[in-house]
Every structure is written in structure tokens, then in C-alpha cells.
mmCIF file of C-alpha atoms and ligand atoms in Angstrom:
data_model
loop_
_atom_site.group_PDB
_atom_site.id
_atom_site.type_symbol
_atom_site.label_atom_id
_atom_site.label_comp_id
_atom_site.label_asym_id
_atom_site.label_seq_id
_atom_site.Cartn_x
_atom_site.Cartn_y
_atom_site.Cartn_z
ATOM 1 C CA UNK A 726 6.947 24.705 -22.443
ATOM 2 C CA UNK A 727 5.257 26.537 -19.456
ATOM 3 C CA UNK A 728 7.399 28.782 -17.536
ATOM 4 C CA UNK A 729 9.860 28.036 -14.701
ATOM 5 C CA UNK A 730 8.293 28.290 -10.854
ATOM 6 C CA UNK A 731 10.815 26.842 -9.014
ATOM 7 C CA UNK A 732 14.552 26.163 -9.581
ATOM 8 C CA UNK A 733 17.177 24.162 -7.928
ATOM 9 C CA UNK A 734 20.282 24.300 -8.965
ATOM 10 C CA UNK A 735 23.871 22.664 -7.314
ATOM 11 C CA UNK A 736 21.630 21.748 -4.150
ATOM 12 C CA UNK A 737 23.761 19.917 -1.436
ATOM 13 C CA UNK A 738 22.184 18.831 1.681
ATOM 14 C CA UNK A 739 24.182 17.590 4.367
ATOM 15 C CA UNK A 740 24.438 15.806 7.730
ATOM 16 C CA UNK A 741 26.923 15.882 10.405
ATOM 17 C CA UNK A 742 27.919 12.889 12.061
ATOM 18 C CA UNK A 743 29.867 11.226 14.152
ATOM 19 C CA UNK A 744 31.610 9.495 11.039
ATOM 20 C CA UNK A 745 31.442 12.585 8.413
ATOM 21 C CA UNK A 746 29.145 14.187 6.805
ATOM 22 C CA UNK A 747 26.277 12.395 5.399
ATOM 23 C CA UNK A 748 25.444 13.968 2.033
ATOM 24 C CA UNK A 749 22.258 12.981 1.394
ATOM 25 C CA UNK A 750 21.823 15.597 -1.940
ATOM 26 C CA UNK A 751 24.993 15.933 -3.542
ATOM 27 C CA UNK A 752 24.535 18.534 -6.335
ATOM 28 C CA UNK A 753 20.846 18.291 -7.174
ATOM 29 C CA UNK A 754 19.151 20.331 -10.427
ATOM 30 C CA UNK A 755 15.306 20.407 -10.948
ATOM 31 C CA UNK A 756 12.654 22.568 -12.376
ATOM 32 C CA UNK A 757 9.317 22.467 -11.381
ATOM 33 C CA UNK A 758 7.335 24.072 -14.703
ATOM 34 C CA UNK A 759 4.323 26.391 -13.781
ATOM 35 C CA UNK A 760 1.021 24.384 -13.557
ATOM 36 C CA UNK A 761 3.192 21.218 -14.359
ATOM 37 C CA UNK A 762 3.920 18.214 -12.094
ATOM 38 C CA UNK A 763 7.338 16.577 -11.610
ATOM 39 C CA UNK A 764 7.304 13.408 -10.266
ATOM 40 C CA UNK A 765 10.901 12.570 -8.311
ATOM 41 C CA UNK A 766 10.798 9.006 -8.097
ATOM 42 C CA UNK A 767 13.727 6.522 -6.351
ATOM 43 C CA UNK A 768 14.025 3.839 -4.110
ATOM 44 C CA UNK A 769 14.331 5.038 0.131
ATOM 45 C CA UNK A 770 16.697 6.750 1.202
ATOM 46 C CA UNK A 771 17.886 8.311 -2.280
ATOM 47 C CA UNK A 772 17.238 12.050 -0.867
ATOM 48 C CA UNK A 773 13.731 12.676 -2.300
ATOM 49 C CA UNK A 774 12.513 14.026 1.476
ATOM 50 C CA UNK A 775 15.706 16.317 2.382
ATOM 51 C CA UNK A 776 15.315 17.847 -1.644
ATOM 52 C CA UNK A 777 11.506 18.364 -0.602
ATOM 53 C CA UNK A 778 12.409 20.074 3.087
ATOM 54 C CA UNK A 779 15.321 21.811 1.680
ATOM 55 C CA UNK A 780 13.379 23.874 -0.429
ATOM 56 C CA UNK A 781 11.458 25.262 2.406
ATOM 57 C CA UNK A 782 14.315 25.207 4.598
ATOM 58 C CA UNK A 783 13.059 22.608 7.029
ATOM 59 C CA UNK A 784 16.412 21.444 7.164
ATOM 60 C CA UNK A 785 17.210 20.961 11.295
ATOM 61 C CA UNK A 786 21.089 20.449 12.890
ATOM 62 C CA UNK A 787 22.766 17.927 12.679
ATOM 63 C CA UNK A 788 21.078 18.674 8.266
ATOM 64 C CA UNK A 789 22.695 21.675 6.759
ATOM 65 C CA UNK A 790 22.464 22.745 3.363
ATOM 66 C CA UNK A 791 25.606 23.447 2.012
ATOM 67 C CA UNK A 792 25.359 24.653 -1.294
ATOM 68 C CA UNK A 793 23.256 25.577 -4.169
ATOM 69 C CA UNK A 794 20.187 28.090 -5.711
ATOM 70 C CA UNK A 795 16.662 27.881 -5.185
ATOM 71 C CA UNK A 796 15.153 30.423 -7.265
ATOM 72 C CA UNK A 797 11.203 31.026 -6.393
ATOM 73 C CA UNK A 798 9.399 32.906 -10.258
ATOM 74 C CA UNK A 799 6.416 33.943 -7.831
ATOM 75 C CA UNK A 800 4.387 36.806 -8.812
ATOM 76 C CA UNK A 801 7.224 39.395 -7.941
ATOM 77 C CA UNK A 802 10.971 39.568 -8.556
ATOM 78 C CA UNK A 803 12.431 35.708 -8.580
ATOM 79 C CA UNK A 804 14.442 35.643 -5.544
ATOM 80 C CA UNK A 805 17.171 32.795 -4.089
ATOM 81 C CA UNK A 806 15.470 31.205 -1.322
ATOM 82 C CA UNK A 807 18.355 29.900 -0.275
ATOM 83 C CA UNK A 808 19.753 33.409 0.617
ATOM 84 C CA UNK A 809 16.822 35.178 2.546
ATOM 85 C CA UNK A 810 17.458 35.844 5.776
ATOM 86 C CA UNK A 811 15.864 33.326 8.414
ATOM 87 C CA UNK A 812 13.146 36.084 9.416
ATOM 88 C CA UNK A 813 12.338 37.261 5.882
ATOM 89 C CA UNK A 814 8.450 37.489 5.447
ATOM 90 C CA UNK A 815 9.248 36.233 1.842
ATOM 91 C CA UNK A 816 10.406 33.099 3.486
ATOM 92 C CA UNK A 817 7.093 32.701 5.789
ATOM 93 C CA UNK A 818 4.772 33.475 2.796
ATOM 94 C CA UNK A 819 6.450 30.301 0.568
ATOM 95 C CA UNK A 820 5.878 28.543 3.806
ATOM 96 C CA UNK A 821 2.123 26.943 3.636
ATOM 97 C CA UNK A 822 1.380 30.006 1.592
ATOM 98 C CA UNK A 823 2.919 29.830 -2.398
ATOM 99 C CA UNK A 824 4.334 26.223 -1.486
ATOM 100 C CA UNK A 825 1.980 23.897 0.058
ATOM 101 C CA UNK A 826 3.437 21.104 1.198
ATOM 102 C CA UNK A 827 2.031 17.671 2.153
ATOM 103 C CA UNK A 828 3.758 14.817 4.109
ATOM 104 C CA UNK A 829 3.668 10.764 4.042
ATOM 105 C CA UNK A 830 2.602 10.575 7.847
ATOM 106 C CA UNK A 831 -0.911 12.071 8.092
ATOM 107 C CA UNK A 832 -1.161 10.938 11.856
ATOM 108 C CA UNK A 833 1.928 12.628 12.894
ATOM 109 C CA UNK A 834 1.484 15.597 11.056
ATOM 110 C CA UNK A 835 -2.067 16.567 12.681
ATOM 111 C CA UNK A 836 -2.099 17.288 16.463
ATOM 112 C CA UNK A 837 -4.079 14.877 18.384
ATOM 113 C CA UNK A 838 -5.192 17.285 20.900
ATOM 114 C CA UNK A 839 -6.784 19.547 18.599
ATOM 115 C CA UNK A 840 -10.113 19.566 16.166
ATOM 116 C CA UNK A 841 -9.216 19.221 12.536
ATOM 117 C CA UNK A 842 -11.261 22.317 11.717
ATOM 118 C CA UNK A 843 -9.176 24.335 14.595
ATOM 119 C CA UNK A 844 -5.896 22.975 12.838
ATOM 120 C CA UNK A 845 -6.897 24.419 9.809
ATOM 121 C CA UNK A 846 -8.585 27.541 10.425
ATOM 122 C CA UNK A 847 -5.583 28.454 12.498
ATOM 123 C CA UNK A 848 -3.866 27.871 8.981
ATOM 124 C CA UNK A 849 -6.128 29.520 6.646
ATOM 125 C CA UNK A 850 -5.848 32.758 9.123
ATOM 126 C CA UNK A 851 -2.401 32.680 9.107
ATOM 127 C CA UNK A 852 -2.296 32.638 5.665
ATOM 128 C CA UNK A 853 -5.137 34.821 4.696
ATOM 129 C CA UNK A 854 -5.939 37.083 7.550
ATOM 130 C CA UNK A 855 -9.357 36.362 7.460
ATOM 131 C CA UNK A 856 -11.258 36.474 10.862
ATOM 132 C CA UNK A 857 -12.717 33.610 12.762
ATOM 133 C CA UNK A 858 -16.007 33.543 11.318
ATOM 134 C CA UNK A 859 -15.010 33.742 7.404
ATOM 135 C CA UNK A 860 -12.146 31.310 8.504
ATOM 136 C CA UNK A 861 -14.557 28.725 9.222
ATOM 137 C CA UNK A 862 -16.553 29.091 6.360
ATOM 138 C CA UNK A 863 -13.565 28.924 4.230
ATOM 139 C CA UNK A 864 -12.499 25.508 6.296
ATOM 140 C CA UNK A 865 -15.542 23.688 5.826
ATOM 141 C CA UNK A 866 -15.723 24.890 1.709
ATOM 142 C CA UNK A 867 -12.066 23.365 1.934
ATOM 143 C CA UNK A 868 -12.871 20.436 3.525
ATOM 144 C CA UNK A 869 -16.270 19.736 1.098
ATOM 145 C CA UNK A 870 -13.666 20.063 -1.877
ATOM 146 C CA UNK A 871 -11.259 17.389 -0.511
ATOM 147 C CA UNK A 872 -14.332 15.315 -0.405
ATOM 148 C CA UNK A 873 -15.080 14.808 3.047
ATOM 149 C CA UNK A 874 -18.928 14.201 3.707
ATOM 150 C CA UNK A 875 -20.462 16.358 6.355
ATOM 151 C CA UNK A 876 -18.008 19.261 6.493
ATOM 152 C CA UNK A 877 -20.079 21.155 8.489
ATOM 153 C CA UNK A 878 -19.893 18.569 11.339
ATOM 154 C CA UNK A 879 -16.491 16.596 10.300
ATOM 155 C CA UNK A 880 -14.757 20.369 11.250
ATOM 156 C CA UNK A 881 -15.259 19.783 14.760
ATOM 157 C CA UNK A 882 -13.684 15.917 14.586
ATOM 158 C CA UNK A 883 -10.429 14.787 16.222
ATOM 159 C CA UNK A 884 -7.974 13.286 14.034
ATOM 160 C CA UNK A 885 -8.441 9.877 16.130
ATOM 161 C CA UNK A 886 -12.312 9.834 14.936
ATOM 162 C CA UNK A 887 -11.014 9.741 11.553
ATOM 163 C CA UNK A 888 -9.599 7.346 9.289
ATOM 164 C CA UNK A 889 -5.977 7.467 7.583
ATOM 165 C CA UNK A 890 -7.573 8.653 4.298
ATOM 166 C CA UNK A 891 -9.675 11.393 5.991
ATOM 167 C CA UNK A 892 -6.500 12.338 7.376
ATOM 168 C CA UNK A 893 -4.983 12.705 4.339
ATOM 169 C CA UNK A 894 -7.699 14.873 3.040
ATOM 170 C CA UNK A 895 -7.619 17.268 5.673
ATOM 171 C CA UNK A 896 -3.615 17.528 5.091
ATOM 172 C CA UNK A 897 -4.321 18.168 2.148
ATOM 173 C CA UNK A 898 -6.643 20.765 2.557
ATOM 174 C CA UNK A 899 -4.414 22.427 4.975
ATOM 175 C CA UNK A 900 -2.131 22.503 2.228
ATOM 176 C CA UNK A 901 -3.923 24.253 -0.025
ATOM 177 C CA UNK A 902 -5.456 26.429 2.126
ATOM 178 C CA UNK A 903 -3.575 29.645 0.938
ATOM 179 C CA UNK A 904 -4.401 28.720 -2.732
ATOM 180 C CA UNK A 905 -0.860 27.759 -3.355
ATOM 181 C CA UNK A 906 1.376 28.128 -6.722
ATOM 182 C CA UNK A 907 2.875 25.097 -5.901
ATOM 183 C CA UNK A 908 1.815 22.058 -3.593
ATOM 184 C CA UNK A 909 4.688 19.196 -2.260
ATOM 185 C CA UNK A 910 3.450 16.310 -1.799
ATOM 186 C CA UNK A 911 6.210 13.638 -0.224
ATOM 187 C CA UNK A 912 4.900 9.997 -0.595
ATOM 188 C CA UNK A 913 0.949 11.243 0.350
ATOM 189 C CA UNK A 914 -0.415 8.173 -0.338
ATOM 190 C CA UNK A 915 2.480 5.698 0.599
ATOM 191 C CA UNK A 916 0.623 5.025 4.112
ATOM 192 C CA UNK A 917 -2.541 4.553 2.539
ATOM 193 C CA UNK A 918 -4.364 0.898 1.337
ATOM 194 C CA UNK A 919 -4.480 0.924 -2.764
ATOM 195 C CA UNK A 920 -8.109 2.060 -2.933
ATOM 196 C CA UNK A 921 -8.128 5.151 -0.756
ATOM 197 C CA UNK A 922 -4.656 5.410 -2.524
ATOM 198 C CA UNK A 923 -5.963 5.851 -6.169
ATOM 199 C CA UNK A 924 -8.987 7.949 -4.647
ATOM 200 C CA UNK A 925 -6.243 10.489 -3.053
ATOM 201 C CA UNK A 926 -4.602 10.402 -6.391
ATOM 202 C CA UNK A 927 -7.831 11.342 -7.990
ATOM 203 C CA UNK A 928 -8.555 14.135 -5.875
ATOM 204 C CA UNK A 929 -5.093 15.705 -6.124
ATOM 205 C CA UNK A 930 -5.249 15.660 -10.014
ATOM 206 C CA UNK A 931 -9.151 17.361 -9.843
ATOM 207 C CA UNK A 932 -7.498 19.952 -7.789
ATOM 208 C CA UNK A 933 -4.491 20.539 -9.957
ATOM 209 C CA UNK A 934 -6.673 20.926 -13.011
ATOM 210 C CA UNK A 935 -9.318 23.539 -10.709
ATOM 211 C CA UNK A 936 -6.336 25.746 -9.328
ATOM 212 C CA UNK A 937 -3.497 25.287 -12.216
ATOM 213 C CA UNK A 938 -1.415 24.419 -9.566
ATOM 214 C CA UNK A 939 2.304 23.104 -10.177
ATOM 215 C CA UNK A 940 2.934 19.478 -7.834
ATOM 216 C CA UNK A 941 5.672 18.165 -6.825
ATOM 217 C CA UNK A 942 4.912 14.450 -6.177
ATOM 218 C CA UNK A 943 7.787 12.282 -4.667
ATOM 219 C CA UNK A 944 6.765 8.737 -5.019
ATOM 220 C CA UNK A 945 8.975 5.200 -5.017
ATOM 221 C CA UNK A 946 6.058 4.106 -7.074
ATOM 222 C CA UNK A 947 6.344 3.988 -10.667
ATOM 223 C CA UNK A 948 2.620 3.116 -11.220
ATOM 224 C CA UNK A 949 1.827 6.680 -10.043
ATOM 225 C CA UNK A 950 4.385 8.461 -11.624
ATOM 226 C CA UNK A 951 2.356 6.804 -14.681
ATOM 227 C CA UNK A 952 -0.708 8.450 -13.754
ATOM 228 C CA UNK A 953 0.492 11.989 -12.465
ATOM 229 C CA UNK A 954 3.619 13.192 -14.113
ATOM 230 C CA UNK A 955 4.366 15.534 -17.038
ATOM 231 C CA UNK A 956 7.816 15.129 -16.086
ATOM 232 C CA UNK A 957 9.863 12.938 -14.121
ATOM 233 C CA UNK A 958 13.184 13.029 -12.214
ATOM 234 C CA UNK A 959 14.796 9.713 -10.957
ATOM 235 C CA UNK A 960 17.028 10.217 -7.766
ATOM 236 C CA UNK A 961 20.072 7.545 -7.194
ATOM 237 C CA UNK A 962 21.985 8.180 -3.901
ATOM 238 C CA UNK A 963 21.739 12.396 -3.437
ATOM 239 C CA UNK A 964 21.927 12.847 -7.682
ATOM 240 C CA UNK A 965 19.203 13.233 -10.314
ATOM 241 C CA UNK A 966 20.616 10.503 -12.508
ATOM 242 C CA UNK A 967 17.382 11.227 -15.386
ATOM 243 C CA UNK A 968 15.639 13.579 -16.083
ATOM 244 C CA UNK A 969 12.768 13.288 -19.042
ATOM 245 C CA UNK A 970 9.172 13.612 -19.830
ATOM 246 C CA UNK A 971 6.693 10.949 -18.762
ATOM 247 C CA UNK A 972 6.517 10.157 -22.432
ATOM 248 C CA UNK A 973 9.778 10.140 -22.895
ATOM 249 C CA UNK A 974 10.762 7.945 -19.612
ATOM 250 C CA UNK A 975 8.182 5.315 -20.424
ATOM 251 C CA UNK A 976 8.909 4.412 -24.064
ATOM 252 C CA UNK A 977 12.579 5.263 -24.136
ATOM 253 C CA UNK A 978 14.270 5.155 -20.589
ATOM 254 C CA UNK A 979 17.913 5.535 -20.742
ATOM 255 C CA UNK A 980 19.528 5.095 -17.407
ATOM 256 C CA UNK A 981 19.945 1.632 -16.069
ATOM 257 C CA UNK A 982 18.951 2.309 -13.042
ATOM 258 C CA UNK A 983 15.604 3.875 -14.601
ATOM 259 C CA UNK A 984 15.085 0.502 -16.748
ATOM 260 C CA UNK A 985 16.013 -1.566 -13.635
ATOM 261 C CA UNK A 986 13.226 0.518 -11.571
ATOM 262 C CA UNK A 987 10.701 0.153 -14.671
ATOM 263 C CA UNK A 988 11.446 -3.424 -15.219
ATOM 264 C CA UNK A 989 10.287 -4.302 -11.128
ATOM 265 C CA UNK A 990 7.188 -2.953 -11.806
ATOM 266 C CA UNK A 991 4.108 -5.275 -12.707
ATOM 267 C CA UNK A 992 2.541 -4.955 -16.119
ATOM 268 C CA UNK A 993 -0.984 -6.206 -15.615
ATOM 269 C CA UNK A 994 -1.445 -9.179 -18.024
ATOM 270 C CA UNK A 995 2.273 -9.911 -18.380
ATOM 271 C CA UNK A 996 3.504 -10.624 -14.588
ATOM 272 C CA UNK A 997 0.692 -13.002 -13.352
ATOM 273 C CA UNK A 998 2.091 -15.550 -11.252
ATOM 274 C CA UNK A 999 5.951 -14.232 -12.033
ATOM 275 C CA UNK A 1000 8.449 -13.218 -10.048
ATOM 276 C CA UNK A 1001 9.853 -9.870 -10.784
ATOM 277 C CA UNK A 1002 13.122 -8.875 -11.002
ATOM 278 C CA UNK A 1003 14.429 -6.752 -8.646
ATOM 279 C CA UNK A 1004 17.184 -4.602 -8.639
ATOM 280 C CA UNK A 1005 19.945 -6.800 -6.736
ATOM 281 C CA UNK A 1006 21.743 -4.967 -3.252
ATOM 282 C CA UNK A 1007 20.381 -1.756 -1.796
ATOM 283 C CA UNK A 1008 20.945 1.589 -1.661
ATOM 284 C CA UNK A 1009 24.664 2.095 -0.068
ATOM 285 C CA UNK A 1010 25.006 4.000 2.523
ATOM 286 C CA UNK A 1011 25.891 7.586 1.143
ATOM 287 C CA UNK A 1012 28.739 7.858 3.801
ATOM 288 C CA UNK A 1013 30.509 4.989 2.079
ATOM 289 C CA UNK A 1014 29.368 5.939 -1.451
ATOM 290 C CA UNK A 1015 30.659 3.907 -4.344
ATOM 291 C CA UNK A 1016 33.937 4.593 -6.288
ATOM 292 C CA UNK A 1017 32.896 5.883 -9.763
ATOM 293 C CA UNK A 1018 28.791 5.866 -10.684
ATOM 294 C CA UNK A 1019 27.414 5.301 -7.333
ATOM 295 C CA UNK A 1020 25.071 2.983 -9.077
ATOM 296 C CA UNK A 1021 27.898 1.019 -10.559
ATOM 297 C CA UNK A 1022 27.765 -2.225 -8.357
ATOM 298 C CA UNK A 1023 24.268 -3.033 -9.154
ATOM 299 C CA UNK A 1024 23.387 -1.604 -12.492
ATOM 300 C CA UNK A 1025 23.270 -4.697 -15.466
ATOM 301 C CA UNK A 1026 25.038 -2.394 -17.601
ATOM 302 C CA UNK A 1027 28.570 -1.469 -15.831
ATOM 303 C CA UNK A 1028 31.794 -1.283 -17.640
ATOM 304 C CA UNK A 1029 34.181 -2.642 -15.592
ATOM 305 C CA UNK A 1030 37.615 -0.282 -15.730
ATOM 306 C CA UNK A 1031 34.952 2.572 -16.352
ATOM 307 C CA UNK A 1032 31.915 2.939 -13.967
ATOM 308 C CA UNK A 1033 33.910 1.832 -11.193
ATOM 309 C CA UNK A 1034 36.681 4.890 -11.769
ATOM 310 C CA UNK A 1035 35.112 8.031 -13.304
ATOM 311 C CA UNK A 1036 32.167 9.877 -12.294
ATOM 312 C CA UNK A 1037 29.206 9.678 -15.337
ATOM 313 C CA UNK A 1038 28.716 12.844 -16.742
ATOM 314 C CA UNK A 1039 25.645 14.089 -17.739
ATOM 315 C CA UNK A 1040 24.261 13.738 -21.003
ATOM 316 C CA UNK A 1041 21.578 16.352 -22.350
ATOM 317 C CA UNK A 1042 19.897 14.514 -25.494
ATOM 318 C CA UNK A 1043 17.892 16.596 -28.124
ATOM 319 C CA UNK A 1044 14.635 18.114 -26.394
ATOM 320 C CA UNK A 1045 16.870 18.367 -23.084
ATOM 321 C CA UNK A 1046 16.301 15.368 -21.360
ATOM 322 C CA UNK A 1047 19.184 14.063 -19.531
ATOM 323 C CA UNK A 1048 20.803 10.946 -18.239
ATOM 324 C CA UNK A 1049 24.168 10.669 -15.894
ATOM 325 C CA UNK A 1050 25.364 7.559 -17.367
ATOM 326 C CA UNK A 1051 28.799 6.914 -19.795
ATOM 327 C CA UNK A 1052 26.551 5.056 -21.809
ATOM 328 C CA UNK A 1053 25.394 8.055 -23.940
ATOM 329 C CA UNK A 1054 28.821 10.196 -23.339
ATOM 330 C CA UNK A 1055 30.622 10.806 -26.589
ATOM 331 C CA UNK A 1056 33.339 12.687 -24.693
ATOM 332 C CA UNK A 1057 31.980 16.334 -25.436
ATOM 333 C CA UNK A 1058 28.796 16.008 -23.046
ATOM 334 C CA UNK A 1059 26.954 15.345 -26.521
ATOM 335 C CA UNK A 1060 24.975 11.565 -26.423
ATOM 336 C CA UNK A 1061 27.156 9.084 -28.067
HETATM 337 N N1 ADP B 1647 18.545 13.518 10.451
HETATM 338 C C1 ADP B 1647 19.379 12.808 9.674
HETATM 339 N N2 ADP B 1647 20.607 12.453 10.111
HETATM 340 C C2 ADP B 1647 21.457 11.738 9.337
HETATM 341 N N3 ADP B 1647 21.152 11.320 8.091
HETATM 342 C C3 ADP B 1647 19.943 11.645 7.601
HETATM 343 C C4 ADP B 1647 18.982 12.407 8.354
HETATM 344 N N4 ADP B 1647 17.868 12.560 7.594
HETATM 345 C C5 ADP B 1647 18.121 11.926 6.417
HETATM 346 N N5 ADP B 1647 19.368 11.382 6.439
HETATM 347 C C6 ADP B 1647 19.994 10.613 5.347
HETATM 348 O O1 ADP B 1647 19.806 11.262 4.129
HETATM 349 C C7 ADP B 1647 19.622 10.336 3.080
HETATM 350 C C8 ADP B 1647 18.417 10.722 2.268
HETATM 351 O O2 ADP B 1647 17.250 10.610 3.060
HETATM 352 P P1 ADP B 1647 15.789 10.943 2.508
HETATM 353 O O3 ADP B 1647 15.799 12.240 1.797
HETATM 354 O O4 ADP B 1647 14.878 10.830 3.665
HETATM 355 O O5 ADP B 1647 15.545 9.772 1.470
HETATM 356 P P2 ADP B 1647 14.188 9.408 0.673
HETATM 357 O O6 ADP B 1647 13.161 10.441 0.998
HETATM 358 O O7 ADP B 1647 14.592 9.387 -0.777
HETATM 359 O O8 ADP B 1647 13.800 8.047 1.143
HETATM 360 C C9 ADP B 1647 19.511 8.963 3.735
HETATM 361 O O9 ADP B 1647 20.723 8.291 3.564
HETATM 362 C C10 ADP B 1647 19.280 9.282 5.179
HETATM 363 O O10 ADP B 1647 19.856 8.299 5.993
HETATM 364 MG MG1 MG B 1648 11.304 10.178 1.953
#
């Protein structure tokens, strides 16, 4: 197994309302493997985004994170980045410089005003120190390997003169702009039509494989969780509820939520001219969170007088994947 990069452990993300606190990651543990990608896959609103933003502490008021470890295995010392302080230069190099990070809304992440090559030069010199000149040079190499035609011109476009996918590219070149150990990417391709889609997804596994980058992808799709994952973690309401190689979630899932997700997705051949299931309800409101397993009222699989009282504990099977179900419990936290 490769080694650790990043490292979340007991993660609780919060937000203060009128009516309580929201918690929107309640008690969240991941690993993100060197050169590996994780896939964190769940329906809306499960707490994929605040996990991704937490990490870099993008977390604004009324959001607080309450709890938890992050620990960063850079090049140096691992360190918590949950306990820098908030003008560390530790913290600003993870920012855009180890971590790249990449967001679903390619429009509102690029200022209109400005030329797509200023927007990233102004990055790579941030990052890099590199003067205007080589800063250029380096933007339109970055843009040619993100596979926009013309570079040498396209740096001096507006966003507006471009289309979503271009967009997309040059987000993504921003974020790899400091040659990162670890690029974010939070539903990239989600605003996207399925062709520039799977060309995105392309590009982002070329780069991988050039720069032995780790990714973490966050996707509700589990047709590109198929195509980009090593391993996958599947988010119900704030809570990893499995964790397990691709392999492993594919052939053998154990969660029902995870078989629920899998079973909604379209096998080509299969599903022509079917209805498929979907998973009945929607995601509760975490405020109001069910009694027991929070996934209890909609999972095919409950035990009534069980799932609806105790929390699930988590299982760790042989090989260490995991599940948070009573299904596999046999009492000592061993699978049944
Ligand atoms: N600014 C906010 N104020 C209150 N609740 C929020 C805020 N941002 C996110 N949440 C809540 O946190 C939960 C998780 O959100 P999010 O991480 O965006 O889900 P996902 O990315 O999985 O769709 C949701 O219930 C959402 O309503
Ligand atoms: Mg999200």
C-alpha cells in the first residue's frame, strides 16, 4: 500500500443556526494514499463539499469545525492542519500549493473581469515566485497541457469567450499550477455535458499518471468513481458509512446504502427501456437526523427494534475495509 498523504481523523464540521447546529460532518475518517485517488461518493447534501473545504480550512461563520485531526505527510515533519495558527505559512503553502483544489462551478470560480492567463500567472507567482516573464511562459505550457488549442493566444481570453469545458481546463490548470502533491477536485465535471465530461475525466487521469499526483475526486456519480478510483469512500448524512477498494466496492458492496446507490445506476445492455430503482425519500435534514442509523428509514435492509435504536458500529473486515452497518457486527467490532 502506498504511504499516507493526508489524514482525517474524528472531523466534525458544523453550522450555527437559528435552530442548532447543523452538523454537516459528524466524525469523519479518510486517508488519501500518496499518488492514489479516493473517490467520496454520496447523494447532495451528504457533506462531501464541507469535508473537501475543511481540509483547507475554507470553512466561513456561521461553518465551524469543531473537532478532529488533519494530518498533512508532506515532504517535512507531518503536521495537524487543523492546529496551525490562521497565519502559518505552512497553512498558505497547502493552499493552491501541496493541495490543489478544483471546484464544480468553473464560471464562478474565475473572475469575469480578468484574462484567464492574468488569473493564473497571478497564481503560478504566488506559488512559485517566478517573475512575470517566466510566469507566462509557465501559463501558456500549463494551459497547452490541459489541452487548450492556441495557448499562446487563449492566455489573453476572458472567461466569457470561453466555453464551460475550457473553463474547466483553465481551473484546472490553476490548480496544478504549483505542481501539487495532492489535487481536490469537488464534482469538476458535474456542470459539464457527458462528452466534455469524459474528456475532463481523461485529462485529469493523463495528469495524475505524468505528476504521481494523489486526487481526491468527490462525485454523486458512480459511473466515474468506476473509471477513477483506487479507493472509494461513501458519505451518508456527515459519516463515511464504507470504506473499500474500487475492486472491492464493485463486486462485493456491503452497506445498503452502497448497494442501493449501485443498484440506481444503469448497466449498459441491462437497463434499456427500464426504470431504475431509486433509493425511496431523500437525504433528511441533518438537523433532524434519524434515531438510530441515519440511513435506517430508507435502507431495504433495516431491522426494525435495531436500526431505529442503536447507532451501527463500524465493522473493519479482513484487508481493512469497513462498513457502519449492524449487518456485519458480531458484537466485538469483528464482521459477523
Ligand atoms: N453555509 C451553510 N449553512 C448551513 N448549512 C450548511 C452550509 N453549508 C452546508 N450546509 C449543510 O451541510 C450539509 C452538507 O453540505 P455539503 O457538504 O455541501 O454536501 P454535499 O457536498 O455532499 O452535497 C448540508 O446539509 C448543507 O445543508
Ligand atoms: Mg457538494
Amino acid at each position: 500500500m502506498a504511504e499516507p498523504l493526508l489524514e482525517i481523523s474524528g472531523l466534525r464540521t458544523g453550522f450555527d443556526t437559528h435552530d442548532g447546529t447543523v452538523p454537516a460532518v459528524d466524525g469523519v475518517d479518510l486517508t488519501v494514499h500518496a499518488g492514489k485517488t479516493l473517490c467520496v461518493v454520496g447523494e447532495s447534501g451528504c457533506g462531501k463539499s464541507v469535508t473537501a473545504r475543511s481540509i483547507l480550512r475554507l470553512i466561513e461563520p456561521p461553518g465551524r469545525i469543531e473537532a478532529g485531526t488533519i494530518t498533512w505527510h508532506g515532504d517535512d515533519e507531518p503536521f495537524d492542519v487543523l492546529a496551525l495558527p490562521r497565519d502559518d505559512e505552512r497553512l498558505q503553502k497547502l493552499r493552491g500549493g501541496d493541495i490543489g483544489m478544483i471546484f464544480q462551478e468553473p464560471a464562478s470560480s474565475l473572475l469575469p473581469v480578468r484574462t484567464v492567463g492574468a488569473q493564473l500567472i497571478e497564481a503560478i507567482r504566488i506559488h512559485t515566485g517566478m517573475d512575470k516573464k517566466a510566469a507566462r511562459k509557465r501559463a501558456v505550457e500549463l494551459l497547452a497541457q490541459v489541452g487548450i488549442p492556441n495557448p499562446d493566444q487563449r492566455v489573453d481570453a476572458y472567461p466569457f469567450q470561453l466555453s464551460g469545458g475550457m473553463c474547466q481546463r483553465i481551473m484546472i490548470a490553476i490548480a496544478l499550477c504549483a505542481d501539487p502533491a495532492l489535487l481536490i477536485a469537488d464534482e469538476p465535471t458535474t456542470a459539464l455535458d457527458v462528452t466534455t465530461q469524459a474528456r475532463i475525466l481523461d485529462l485529469l487521469r493523463n495528469l495524475q499518471a505524468e505528476h504521481h499526483m494523489a486526487v481526491m475526486f468527490i462525485t454523486h456519480d458512480l459511473g466515474v468513481v468506476a473509471e477513477l478510483a483506487d479507493e472509494v469512500a461513501v458519505m451518508y448524512l456527515g459519516k463515511v458509512v464504507e470504506r473499500a477498494t474500487v475492486e472491492e466496492l464493485f463486486a462485493d458492496p456491503k452497506h445498503p446504502y452502497t448497494k442501493q446507490l449501485l443498484e440506481s445506476v444503469p448497466v449498459l445492455g441491462r437497463d434499456r427501456g427500464r426504470d431504475l430503482p431509486t433509493i425511496p425519500g431523500a437525504v433528511p435534514n441533518p438537523l433532524h437526523r434519524p434515531k438510530g442509523c441515519s440511513f435506517h428509514p430508507r435502507c431495504a435492509e433495516a431491522i426494525p427494534g435495531r436500526c431505529d435504536i442503536d447507532e451501527p458500529p463500524e465493522v473493519v473486515f479482513d484487508g481493512g475495509r469497513t462498513a457502519q452497518c449492524v449487518l456485519y457486527d458480531d458484537g466485538q467490532g469483528g464482521p459477523a
